[in-house]
Short mmCIF file of C-alpha atoms in Angstrom, two decimals:
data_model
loop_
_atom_site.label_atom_id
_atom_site.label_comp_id
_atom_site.label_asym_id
_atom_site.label_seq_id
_atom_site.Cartn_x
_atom_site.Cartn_y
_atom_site.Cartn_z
CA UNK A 87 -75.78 70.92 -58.62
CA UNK A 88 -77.37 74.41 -58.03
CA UNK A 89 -74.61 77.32 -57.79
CA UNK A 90 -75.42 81.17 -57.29
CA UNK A 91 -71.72 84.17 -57.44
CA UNK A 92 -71.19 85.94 -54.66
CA UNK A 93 -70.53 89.76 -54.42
CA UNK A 94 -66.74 89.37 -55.74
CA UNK A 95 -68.01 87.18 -58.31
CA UNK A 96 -66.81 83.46 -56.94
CA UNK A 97 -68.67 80.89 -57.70
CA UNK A 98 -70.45 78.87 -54.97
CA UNK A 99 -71.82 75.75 -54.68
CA UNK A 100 -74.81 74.32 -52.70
CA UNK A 101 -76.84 70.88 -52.42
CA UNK A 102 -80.23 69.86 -51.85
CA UNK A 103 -81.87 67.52 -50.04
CA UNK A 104 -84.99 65.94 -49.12
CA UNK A 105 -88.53 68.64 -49.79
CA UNK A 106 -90.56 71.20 -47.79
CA UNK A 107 -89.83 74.52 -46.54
CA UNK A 108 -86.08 75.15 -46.82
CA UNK A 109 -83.58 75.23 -43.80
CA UNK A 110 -80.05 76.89 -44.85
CA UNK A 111 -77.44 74.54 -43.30
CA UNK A 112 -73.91 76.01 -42.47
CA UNK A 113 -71.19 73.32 -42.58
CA UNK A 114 -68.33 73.53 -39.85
CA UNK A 115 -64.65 72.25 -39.80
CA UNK A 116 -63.34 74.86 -40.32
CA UNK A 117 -64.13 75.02 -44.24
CA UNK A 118 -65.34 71.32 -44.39
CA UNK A 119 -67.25 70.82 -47.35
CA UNK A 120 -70.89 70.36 -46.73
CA UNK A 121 -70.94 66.59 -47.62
CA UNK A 122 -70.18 65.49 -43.96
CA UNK A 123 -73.40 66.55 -42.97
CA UNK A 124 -75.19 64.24 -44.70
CA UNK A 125 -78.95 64.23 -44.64
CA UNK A 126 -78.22 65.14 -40.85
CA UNK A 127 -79.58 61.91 -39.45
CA UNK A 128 -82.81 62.02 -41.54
CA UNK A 129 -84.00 65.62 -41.13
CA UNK A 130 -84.36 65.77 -45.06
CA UNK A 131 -87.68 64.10 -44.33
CA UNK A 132 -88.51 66.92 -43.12
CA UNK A 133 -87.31 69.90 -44.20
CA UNK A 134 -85.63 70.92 -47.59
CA UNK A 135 -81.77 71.25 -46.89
CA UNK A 136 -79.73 73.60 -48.65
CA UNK A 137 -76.04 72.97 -47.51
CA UNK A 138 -73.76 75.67 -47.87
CA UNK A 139 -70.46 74.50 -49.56
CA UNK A 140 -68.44 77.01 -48.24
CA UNK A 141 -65.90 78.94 -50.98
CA UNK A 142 -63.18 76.99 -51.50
CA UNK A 143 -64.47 74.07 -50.11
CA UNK A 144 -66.74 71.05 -51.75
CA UNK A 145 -67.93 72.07 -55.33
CA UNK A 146 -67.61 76.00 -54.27
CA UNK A 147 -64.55 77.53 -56.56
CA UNK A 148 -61.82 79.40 -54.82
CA UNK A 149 -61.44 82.65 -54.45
CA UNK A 150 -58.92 85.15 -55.77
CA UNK A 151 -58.34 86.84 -52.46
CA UNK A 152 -57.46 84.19 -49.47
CA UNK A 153 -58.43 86.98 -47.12
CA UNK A 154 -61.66 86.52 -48.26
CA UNK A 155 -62.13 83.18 -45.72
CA UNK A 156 -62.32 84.72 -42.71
CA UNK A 157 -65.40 84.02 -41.03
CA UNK A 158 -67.10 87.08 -40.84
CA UNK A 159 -66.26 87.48 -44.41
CA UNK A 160 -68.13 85.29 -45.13
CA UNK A 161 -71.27 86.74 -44.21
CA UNK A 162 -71.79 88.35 -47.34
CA UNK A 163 -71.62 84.52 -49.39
CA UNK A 164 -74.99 83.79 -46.56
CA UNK A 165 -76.59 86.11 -47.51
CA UNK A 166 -75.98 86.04 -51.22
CA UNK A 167 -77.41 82.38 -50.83
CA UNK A 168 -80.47 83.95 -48.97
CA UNK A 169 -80.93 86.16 -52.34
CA UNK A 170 -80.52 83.96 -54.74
CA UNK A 171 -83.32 81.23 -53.13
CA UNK A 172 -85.67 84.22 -53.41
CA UNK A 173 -86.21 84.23 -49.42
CA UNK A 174 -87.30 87.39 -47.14
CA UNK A 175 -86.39 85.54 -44.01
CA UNK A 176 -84.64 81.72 -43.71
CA UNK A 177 -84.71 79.10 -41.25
CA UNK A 178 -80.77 78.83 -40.58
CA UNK A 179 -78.69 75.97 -39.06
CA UNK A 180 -74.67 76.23 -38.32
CA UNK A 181 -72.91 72.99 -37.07
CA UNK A 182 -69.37 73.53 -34.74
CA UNK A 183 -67.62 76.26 -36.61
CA UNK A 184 -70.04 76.44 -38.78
CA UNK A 185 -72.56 78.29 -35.62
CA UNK A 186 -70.13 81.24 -35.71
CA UNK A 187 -70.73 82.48 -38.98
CA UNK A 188 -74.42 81.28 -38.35
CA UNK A 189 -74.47 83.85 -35.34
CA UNK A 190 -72.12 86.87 -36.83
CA UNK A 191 -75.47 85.95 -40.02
CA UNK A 192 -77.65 86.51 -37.22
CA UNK A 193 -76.22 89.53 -35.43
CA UNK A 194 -75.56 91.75 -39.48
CA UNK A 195 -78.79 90.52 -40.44
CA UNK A 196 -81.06 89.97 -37.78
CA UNK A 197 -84.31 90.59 -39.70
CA UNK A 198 -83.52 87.99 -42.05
CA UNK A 199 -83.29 85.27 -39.83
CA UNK A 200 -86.47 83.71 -39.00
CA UNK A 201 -85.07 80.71 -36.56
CA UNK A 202 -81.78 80.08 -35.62
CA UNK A 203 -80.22 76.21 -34.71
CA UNK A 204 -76.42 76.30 -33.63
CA UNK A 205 -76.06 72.55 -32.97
CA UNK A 206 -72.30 71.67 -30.74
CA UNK A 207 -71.03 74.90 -31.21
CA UNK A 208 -68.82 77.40 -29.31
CA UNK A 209 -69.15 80.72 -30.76
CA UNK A 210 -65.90 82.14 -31.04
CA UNK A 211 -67.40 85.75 -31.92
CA UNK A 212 -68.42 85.97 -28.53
CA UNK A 213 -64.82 85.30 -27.83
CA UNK A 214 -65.87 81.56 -26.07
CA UNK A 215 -63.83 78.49 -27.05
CA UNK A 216 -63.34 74.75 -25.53
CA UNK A 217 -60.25 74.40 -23.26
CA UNK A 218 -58.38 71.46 -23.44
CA UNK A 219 -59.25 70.91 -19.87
CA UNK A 220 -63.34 70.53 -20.99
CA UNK A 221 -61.84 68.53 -23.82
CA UNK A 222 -60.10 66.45 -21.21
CA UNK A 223 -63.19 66.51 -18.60
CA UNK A 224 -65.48 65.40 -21.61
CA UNK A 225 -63.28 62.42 -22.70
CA UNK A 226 -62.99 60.85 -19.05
CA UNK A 227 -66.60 60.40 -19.89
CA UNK A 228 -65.98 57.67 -21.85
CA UNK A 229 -62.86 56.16 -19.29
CA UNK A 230 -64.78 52.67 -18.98
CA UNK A 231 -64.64 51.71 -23.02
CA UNK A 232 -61.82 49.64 -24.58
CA UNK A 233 -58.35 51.39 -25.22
CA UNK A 234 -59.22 54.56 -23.63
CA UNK A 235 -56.11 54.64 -21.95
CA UNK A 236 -53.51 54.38 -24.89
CA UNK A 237 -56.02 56.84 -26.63
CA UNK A 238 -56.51 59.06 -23.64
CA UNK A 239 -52.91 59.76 -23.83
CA UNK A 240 -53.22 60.29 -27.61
CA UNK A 241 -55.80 63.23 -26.93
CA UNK A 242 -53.81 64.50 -24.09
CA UNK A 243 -50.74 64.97 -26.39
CA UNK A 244 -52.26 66.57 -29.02
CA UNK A 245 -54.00 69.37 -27.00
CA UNK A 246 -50.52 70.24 -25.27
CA UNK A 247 -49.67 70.71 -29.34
CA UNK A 248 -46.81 67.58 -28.70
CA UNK A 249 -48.27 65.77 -31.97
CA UNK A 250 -51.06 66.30 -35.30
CA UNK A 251 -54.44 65.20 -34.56
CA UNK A 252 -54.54 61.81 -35.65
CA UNK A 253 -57.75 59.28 -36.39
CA UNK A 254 -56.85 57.19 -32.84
CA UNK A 255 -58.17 60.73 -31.15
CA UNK A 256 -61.07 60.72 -33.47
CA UNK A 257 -63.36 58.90 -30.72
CA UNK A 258 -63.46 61.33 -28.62
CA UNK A 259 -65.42 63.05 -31.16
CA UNK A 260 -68.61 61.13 -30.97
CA UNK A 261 -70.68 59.12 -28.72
CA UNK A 262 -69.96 55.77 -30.13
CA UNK A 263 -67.90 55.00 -32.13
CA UNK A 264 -68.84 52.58 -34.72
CA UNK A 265 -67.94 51.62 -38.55
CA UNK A 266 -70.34 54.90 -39.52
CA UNK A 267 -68.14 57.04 -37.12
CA UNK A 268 -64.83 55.89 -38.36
CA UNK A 269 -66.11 56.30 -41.92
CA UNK A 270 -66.97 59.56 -41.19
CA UNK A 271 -63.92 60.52 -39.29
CA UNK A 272 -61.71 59.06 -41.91
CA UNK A 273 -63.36 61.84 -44.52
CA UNK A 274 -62.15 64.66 -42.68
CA UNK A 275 -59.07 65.26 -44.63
CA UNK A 276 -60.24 65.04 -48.36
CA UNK A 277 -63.15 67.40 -46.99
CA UNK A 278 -61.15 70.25 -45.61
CA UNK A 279 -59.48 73.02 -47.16
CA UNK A 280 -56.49 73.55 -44.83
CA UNK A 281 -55.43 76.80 -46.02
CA UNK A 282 -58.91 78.39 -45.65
CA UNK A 283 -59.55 76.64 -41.90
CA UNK A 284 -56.28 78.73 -41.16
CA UNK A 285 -57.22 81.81 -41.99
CA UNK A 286 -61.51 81.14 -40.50
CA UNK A 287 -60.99 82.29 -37.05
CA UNK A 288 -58.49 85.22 -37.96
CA UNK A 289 -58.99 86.84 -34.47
CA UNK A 290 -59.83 90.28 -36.59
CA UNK A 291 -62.98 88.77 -37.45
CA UNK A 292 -64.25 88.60 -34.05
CA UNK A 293 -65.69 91.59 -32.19
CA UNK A 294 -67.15 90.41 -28.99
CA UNK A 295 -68.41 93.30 -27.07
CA UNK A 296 -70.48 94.63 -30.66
CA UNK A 297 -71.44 91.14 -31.37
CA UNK A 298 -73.31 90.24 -27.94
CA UNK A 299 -74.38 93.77 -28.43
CA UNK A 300 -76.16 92.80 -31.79
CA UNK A 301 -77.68 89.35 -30.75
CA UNK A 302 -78.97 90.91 -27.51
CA UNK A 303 -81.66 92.63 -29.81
CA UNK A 304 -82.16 89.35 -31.66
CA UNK A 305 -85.88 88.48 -31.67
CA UNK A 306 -85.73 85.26 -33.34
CA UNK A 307 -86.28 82.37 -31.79
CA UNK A 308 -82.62 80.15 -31.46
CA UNK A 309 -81.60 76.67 -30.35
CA UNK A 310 -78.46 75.43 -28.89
CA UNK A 311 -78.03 71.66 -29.51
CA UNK A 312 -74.78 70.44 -26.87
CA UNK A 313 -73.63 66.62 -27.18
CA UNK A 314 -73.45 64.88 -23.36
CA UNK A 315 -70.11 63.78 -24.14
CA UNK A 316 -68.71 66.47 -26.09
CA UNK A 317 -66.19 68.23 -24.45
CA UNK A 318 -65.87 71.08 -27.41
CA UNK A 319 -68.13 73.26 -26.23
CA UNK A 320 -69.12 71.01 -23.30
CA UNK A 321 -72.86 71.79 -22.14
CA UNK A 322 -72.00 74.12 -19.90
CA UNK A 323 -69.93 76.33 -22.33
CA UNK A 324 -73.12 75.93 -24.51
CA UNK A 325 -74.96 77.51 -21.70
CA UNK A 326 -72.36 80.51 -21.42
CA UNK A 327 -72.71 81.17 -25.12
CA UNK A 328 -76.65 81.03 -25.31
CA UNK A 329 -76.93 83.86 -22.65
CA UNK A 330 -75.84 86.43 -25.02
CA UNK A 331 -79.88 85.66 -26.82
CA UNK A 332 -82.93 86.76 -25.43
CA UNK A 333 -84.70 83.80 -26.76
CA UNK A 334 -82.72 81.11 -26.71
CA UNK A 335 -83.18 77.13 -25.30
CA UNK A 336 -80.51 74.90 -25.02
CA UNK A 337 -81.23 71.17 -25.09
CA UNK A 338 -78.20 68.33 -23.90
CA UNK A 339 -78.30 65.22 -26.66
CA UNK A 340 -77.81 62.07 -24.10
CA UNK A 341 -74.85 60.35 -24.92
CA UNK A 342 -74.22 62.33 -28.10
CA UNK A 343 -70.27 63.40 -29.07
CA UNK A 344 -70.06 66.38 -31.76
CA UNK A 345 -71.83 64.75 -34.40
CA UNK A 346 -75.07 64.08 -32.55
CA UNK A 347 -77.08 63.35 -35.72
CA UNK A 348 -74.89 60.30 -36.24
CA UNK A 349 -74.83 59.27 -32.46
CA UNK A 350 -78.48 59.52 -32.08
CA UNK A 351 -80.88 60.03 -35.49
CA UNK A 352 -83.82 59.76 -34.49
CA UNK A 353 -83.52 62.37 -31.03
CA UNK A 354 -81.62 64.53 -33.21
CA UNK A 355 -84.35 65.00 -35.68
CA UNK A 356 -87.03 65.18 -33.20
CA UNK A 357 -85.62 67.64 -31.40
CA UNK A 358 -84.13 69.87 -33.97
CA UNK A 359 -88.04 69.63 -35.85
CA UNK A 360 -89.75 70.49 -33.04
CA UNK A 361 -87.75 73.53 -32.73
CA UNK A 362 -88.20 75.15 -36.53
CA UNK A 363 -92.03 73.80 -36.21
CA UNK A 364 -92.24 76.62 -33.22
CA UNK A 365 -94.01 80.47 -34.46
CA UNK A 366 -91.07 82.96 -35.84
#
């Protein structure tokens, strides 16, 4: 296992996988260690993956200072990655949360960022977030499948902050759910770092009006990758967020949830390597 020590000297983890030229994978969560991601549905075959365990998360050490996970502090443990592979410019993917340190990367260090894939994300720099009414909206998708109404209700409740999220709200997560989703739904807990997903989306990390103000003069080339069914972002909140880049495409996953390499492997991969195969 590969580790590099970022610029207050923690030490931070990252994994490998498959060959080729390599693609810097952001892991979301919050602070979810990079092991959910998998080989993201088979991209590996493609592309070399280097996924980011995040500090404090994974096989990443902790830091002395807590402060030190907010998102767009961050930053500086991307970049130290960047250095330490020995790259001028990287091919860079964030997943959910993950896409908002991928864009603050982005908008600090726009000349180091070849391409740009923010796959079901909703950018809270840009101050945009899911509402539990596209939560709701999103999850009516799915009214025709067995138990939706007990777990309906289960969703409903925990958005109005009336119980914890629980695994029977899970579903709503992804476009089917299977044995592979519960599996990986059922990781969630021994992958996150609680404390640090707390302290990620500190509202002083965000800076909205300097942030679209940075990625307006972005000239890389970036993808938005939306789930049909996912209601955080929803498609349309995808769209909002990708207007703030000048070179942006956004492409809908059919009947994909927030984990759209597990609902759908084979689109997933198609689409997302088409995209990085396109001129920088």
């Amino acid at each position: 296992m590969p580790t590099f020590t970022a610029a207050d000297g923690t030490e931070l983890a990252y994994h490998q996988r498959g060959t080729g030229d390599p693609l810097v994978v952001v892991p979301g969560g919050p602070m979810r260690a990079s092991a959910y991601l998998g080989d993201l549905g088979g991209l590996a075959r493609h592309r070399r993956l280097v996924l980011l365990d995040l500090r404090g998360t994974g096989d990443s050490a902790a830091p002395a200072d807590p402060a030190t996970y907010r998102c767009d502090r961050l930053v500086g443990d991307v970049e130290a990655l960047r250095v330490h592979l020995g790259l001028d410019r990287m091919d860079l993917l964030g997943h959910s949360a993950g896409g908002s340190l991928a864009a603050l990367y982005a908008a600090r260090h726009p000349h180091r960022t070849a391409r740009l894939a923010l796959v079901t994300t909703a950018l809270r720099p840009l101050g945009l977030r899911a509402s539990p009414q596209d939560r709701l909206t999103a999850a009516r998708l799915r009214q025709r499948r067995p138990g939706f109404e007990d777990a309906f209700a289960a969703l409903r409740a925990w958005l109005a902050g009336e119980r914890e999220y629980g695994l029977d709200v899970a579903p709503f997560f992804y476009g089917r759910w299977d044995d592979a989703a519960r599996a990986h739904a059922e990781s969630e807990e021994a992958q996150t770092n609680d404390d640090a997903a707390d302290r990620y989306f500190d509202p002083e990390a965000f800076d909205p009006p300097a942030t679209r103000a940075a990625l307006s003069a972005l000239s890389s080339p970036v993808l938005f990758l939306a789930g049909e069914l996912d209601g955080g972002p929803s498609p349309a909140l995808t769209r909002r967020a990708a207007e703030s880049f000048p070179h942006a495409e956004v492409a809908v996953q059919p009947g994909a949830g927030h984990y759209p390499w597990l609902d759908d492997p084979e689109w997933f991969v198609r689409r997302v390597t088409a995209f990085l195969d396109t001129a920088a």
